[in-house]
Coordinates of C-alpha atoms in Angstrom, one line a residue:
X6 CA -42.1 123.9 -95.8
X7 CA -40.5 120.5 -95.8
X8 CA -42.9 118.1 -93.3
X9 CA -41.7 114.6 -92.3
X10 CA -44.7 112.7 -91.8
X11 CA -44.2 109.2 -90.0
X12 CA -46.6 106.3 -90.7
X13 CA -47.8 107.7 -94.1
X14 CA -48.8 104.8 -95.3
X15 CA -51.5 104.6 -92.6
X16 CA -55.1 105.3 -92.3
X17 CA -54.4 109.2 -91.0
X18 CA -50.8 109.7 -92.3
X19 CA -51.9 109.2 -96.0
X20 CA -54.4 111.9 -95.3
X21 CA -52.3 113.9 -93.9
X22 CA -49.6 113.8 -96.3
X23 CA -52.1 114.0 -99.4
X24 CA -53.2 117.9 -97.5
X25 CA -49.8 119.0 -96.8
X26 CA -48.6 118.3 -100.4
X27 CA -51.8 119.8 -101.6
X28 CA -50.9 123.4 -99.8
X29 CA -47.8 123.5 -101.4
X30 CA -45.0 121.8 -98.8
X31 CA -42.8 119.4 -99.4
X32 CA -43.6 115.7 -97.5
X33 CA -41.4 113.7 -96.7
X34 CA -43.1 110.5 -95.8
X35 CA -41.9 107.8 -93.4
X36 CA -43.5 103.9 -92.8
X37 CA -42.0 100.6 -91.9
X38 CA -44.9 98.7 -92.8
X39 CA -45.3 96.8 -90.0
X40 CA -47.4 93.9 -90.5
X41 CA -50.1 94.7 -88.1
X42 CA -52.3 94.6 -91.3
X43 CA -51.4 94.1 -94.6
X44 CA -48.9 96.2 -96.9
X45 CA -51.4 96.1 -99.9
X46 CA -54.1 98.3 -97.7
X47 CA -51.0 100.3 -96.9
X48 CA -49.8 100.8 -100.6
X49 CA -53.1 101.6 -101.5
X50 CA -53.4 104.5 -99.4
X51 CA -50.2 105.8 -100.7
X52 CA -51.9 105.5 -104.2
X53 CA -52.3 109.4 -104.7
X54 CA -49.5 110.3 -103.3
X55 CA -46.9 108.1 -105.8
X56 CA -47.4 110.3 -108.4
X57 CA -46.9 114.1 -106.4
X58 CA -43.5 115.2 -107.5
X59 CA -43.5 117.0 -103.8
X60 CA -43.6 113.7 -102.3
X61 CA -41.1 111.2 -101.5
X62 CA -41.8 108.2 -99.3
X63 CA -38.7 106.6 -96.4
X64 CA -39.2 102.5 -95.8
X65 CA -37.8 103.3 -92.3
X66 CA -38.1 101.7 -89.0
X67 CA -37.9 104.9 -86.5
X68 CA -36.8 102.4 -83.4
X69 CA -33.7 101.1 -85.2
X70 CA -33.0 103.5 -88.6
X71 CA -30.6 106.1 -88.5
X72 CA -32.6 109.7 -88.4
X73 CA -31.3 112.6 -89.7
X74 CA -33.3 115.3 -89.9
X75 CA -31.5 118.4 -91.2
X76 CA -33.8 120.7 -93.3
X77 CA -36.9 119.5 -91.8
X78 CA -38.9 122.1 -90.7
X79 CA -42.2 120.1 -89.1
X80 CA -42.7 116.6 -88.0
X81 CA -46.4 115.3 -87.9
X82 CA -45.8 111.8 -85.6
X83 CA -48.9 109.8 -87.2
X84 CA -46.9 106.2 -86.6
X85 CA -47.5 104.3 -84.0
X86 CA -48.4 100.4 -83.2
X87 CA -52.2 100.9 -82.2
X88 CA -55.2 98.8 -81.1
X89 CA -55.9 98.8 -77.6
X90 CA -57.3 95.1 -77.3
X91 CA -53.8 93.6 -79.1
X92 CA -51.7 95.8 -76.6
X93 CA -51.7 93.2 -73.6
X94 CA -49.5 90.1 -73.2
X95 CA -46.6 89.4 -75.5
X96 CA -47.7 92.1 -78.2
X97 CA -46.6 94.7 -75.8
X98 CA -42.9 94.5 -76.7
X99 CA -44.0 96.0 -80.1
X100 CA -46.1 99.0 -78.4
X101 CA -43.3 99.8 -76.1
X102 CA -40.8 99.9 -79.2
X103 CA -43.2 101.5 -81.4
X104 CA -44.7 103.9 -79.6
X105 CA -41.9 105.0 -77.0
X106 CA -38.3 104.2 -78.0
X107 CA -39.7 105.4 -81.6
X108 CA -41.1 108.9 -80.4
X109 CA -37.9 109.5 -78.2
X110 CA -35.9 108.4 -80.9
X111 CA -37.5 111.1 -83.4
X112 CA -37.4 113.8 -80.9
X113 CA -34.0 113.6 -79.9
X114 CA -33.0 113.6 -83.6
X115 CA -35.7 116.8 -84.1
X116 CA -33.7 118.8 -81.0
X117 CA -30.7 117.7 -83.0
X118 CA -31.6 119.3 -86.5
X119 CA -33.1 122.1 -84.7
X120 CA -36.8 121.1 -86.2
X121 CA -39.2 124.0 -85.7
X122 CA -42.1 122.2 -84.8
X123 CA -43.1 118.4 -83.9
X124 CA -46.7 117.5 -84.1
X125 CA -46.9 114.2 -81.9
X126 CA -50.7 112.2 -82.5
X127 CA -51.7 110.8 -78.9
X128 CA -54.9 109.1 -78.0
X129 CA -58.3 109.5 -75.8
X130 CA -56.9 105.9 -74.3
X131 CA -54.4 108.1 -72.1
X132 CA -57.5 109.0 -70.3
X133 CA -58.7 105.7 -69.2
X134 CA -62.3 104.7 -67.4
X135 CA -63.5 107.9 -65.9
X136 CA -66.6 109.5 -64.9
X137 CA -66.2 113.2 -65.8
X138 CA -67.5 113.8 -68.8
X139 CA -66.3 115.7 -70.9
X140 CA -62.8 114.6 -70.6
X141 CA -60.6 117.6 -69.9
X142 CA -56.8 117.9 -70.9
X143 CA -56.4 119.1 -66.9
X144 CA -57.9 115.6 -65.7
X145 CA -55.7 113.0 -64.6
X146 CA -55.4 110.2 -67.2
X147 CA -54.8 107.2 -65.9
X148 CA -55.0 104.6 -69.1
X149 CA -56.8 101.1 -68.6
X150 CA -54.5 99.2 -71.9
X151 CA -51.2 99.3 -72.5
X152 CA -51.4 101.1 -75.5
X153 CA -52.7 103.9 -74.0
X154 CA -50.0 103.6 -71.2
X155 CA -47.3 103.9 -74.4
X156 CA -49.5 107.0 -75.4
X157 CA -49.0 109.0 -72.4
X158 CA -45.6 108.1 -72.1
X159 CA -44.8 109.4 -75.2
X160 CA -46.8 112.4 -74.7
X161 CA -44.8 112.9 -71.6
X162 CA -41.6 112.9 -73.7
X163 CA -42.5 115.4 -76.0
X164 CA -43.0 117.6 -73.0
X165 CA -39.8 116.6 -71.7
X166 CA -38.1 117.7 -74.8
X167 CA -40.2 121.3 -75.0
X168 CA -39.4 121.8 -71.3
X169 CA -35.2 120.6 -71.5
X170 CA -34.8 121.5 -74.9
X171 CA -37.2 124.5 -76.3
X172 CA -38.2 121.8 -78.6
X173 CA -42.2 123.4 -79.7
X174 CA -43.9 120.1 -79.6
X175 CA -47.9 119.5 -79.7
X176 CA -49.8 116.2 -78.5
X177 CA -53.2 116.0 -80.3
X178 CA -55.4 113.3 -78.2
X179 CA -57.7 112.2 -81.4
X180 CA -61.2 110.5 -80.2
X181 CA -62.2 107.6 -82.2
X182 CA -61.0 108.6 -85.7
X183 CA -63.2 107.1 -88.6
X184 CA -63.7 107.7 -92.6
X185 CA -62.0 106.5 -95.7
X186 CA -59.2 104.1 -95.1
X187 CA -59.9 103.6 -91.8
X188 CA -57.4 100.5 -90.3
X189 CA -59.3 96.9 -90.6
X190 CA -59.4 95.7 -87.6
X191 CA -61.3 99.4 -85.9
X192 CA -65.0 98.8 -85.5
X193 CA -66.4 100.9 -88.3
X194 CA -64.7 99.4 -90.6
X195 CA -65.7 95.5 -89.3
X196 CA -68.9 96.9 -89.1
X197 CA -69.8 97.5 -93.0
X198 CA -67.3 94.6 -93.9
X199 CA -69.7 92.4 -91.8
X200 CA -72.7 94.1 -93.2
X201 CA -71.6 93.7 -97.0
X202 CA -70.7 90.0 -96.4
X203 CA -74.4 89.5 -95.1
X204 CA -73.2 88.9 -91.5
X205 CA -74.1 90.1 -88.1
X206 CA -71.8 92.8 -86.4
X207 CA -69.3 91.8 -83.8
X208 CA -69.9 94.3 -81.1
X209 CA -67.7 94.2 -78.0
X210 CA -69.5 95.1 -74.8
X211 CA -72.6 96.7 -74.5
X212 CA -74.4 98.5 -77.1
X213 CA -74.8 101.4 -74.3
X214 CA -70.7 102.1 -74.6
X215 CA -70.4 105.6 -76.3
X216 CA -67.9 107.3 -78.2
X217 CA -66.5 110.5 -79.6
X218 CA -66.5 110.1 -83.1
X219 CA -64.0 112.2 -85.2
X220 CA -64.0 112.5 -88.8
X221 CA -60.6 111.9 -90.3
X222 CA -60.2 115.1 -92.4
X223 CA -61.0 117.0 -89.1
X224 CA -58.3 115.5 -87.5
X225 CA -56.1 116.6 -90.9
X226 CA -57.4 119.7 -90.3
X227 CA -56.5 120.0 -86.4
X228 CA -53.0 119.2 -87.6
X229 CA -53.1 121.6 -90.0
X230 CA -54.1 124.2 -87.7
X231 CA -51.5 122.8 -84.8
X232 CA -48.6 124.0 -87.8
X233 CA -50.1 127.1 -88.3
X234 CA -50.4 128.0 -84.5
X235 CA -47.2 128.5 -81.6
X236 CA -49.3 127.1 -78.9
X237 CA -47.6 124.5 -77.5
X238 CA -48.7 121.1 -75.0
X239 CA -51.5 119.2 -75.1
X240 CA -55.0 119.2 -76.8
X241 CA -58.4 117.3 -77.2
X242 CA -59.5 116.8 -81.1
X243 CA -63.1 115.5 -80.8
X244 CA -65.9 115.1 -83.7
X245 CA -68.9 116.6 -81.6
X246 CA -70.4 113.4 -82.5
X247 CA -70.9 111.7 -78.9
X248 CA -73.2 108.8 -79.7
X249 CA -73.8 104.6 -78.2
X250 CA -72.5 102.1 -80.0
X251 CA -75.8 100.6 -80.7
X252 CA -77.0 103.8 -82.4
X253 CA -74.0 104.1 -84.5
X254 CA -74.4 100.6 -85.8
X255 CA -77.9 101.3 -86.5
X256 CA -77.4 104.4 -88.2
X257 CA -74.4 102.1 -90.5
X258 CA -76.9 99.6 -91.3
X259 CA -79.3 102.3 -92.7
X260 CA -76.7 104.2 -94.9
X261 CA -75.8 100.1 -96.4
X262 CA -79.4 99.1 -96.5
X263 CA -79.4 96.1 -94.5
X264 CA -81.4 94.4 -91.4
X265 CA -79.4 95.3 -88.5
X266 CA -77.8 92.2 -87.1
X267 CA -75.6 92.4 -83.7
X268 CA -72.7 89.0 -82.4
X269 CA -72.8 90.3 -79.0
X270 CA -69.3 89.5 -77.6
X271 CA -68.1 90.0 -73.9
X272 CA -66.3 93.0 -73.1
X273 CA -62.8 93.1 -73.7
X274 CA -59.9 94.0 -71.6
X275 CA -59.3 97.8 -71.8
X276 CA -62.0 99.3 -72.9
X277 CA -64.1 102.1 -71.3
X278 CA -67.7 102.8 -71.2
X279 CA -67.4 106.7 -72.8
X280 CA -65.0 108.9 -74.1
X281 CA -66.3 112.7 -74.8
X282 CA -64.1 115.4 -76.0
X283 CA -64.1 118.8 -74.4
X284 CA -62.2 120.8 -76.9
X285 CA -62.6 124.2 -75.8
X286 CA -58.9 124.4 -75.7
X287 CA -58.4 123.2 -79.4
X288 CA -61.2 125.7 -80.2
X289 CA -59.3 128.6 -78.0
X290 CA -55.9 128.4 -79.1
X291 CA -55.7 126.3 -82.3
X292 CA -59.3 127.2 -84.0
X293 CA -60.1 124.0 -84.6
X294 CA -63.6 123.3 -84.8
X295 CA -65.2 119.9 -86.8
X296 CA -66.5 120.1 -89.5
X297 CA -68.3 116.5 -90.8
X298 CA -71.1 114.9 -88.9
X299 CA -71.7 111.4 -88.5
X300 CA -73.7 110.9 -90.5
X301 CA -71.9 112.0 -93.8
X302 CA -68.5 111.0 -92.3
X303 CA -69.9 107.5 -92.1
X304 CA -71.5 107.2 -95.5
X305 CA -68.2 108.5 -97.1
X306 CA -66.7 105.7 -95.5
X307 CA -69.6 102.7 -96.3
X308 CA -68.7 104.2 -100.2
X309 CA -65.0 103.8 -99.7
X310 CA -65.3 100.1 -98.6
X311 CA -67.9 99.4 -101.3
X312 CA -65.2 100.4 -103.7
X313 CA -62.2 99.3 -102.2
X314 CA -63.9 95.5 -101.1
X315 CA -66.8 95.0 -103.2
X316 CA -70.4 93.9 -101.8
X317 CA -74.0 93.6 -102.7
X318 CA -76.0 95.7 -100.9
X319 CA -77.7 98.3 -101.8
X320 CA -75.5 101.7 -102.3
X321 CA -75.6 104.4 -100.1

């Protein structure tokens, strides 16, 4: 098949792109390199992919390019301006161009080529600060940033262009995605760059927050899986690894080999105490189940920043 794949240059694009090309397809790869962090990380994770002869990479901007997509046959929608703690004040005039006038934009030119099947990559932000645990794809979100208010809304346009236009679109809501080339500024990733530089952690909030960890290759593989499959709306893609934020730093600061150290910072605007994944419907219709535990995902990544930054302490 011949796959577009937007924001390949990014922390799950390149992923994605290096397993679709590695099944035999055809990528297509698209990325404006925004400068929400820099294009060097970028290029690097397009390292692998520069020399596939099925690959060929776009410098597009999806809100302002022209998009013609005649003999596509899938679109995996992996870009997207993210970061909920950047998403209030002025910044939001990049979410809102970004993340919805880009995804209508790519829709209305997927109804137009008659693409079989659009693979839109939402967010457990759309479901906001609720109680019921786990979250349900039935519950009501009601997002607490405005990048998970962009989410929804484009989530809400791919359903608009399955339910006017037969276009077979699928929104997976990914749960705190982590591993190698995860994006600088998410917490993992500050995490063992504070650790190797010998400094204490900045952690947000209280160490009692918890999270849904997911395993970036198990969120390649849900995408996989959401090709493969003629279901159609909405799904949860959870890790199965639901732990605090304190534990997770502790278990980090085993796997480098250093004291654990904690900044304690106030809360920030937007966040939400817990985020658990019911994916009963992923597991029903789509058969995805994850595969890594935190454990390993985490010391995969710890290696990956070793190599890619440098550090002293002692290797996992």
């Amino acid at each position: 098949m011949r796959c577009l794949v937007t924001g390949a240059a990014g922390f799950i694009g390149s992923h994605l792109a290096e397993r679709l090309v590695a099944e035999g397809h055809h990528v297509v790869g698209l990325d404006c390199f925004t400068d929400f962090y820099a294009r060097p990380t970028k290029e690097a994770n397009l390292a692998a992919l520069r020399s596939e002869p099925r690959f060929e990479l776009l410098e597009r901007d999806l809100a302002t390019a022209s998009l013609d997509l005649r003999g596509v046959d899938a679109v995996f929608h992996q870009a997207a301006q993210g970061g909920v703690r950047p998403s209030w004040g002025r910044s939001f005039a990049a979410y809102t161009q970004n993340n919805v006038l880009a995804t209508q934009r790519l829709l209305e030119a997927a109804k137009e080529a008659g693409v079989r099947r659009v693979i839109n990559a939402s967010s457990s932000s759309v479901y906001g600060a609720t109680d019921v645990l786990p979250m349900h794809e039935e519950a009501r979100p009601v997002p607490r940033s405005p990048y998970g208010v962009t989410k929804l809304a484009a989530e809400h346009l791919a359903e608009l262009y399955r339910a006017n236009f037969g276009l077979s679109t699928v929104s997976l809501r990914y749960f705190t995605v982590y591993g190698p080339r995860q994006r600088p500024d998410m917490a993992f990733h500050r995490f063992v760059e504070a650790m190797l530089a010998g400094e204490p952690l900045p952690l947000f909030g209280s160490s009692e927050q918890s999270r849904d960890f997911t395993y970036v290759a198990d969120v390649v593989e849900a995408n996989v899986r959401a090709l493969a499959s003629e279901a159609v709306g909405v799904f949860n893609i959870g890790g199965g690894s639901r732990v605090s934020l304190g534990e997770a730093a502790a278990l980090l600061a085993g796997l480098v080999g250093v004291p654990l150290q904690l900044d304690r910072q106030g809360a920030q605007a937007g966040d939400v105490a817990h985020t658990w994944a019911d994916c009963g419907r992923a597991s029903s219709l789509l058969g995805y189940r994850p595969r890594t535990g935190l454990r390993d995902g985490l010391a995969a990544q710890v290696r990956w920043q070793r190599q890619r930054w440098g550090g002293t302490a002692a290797s996992v």
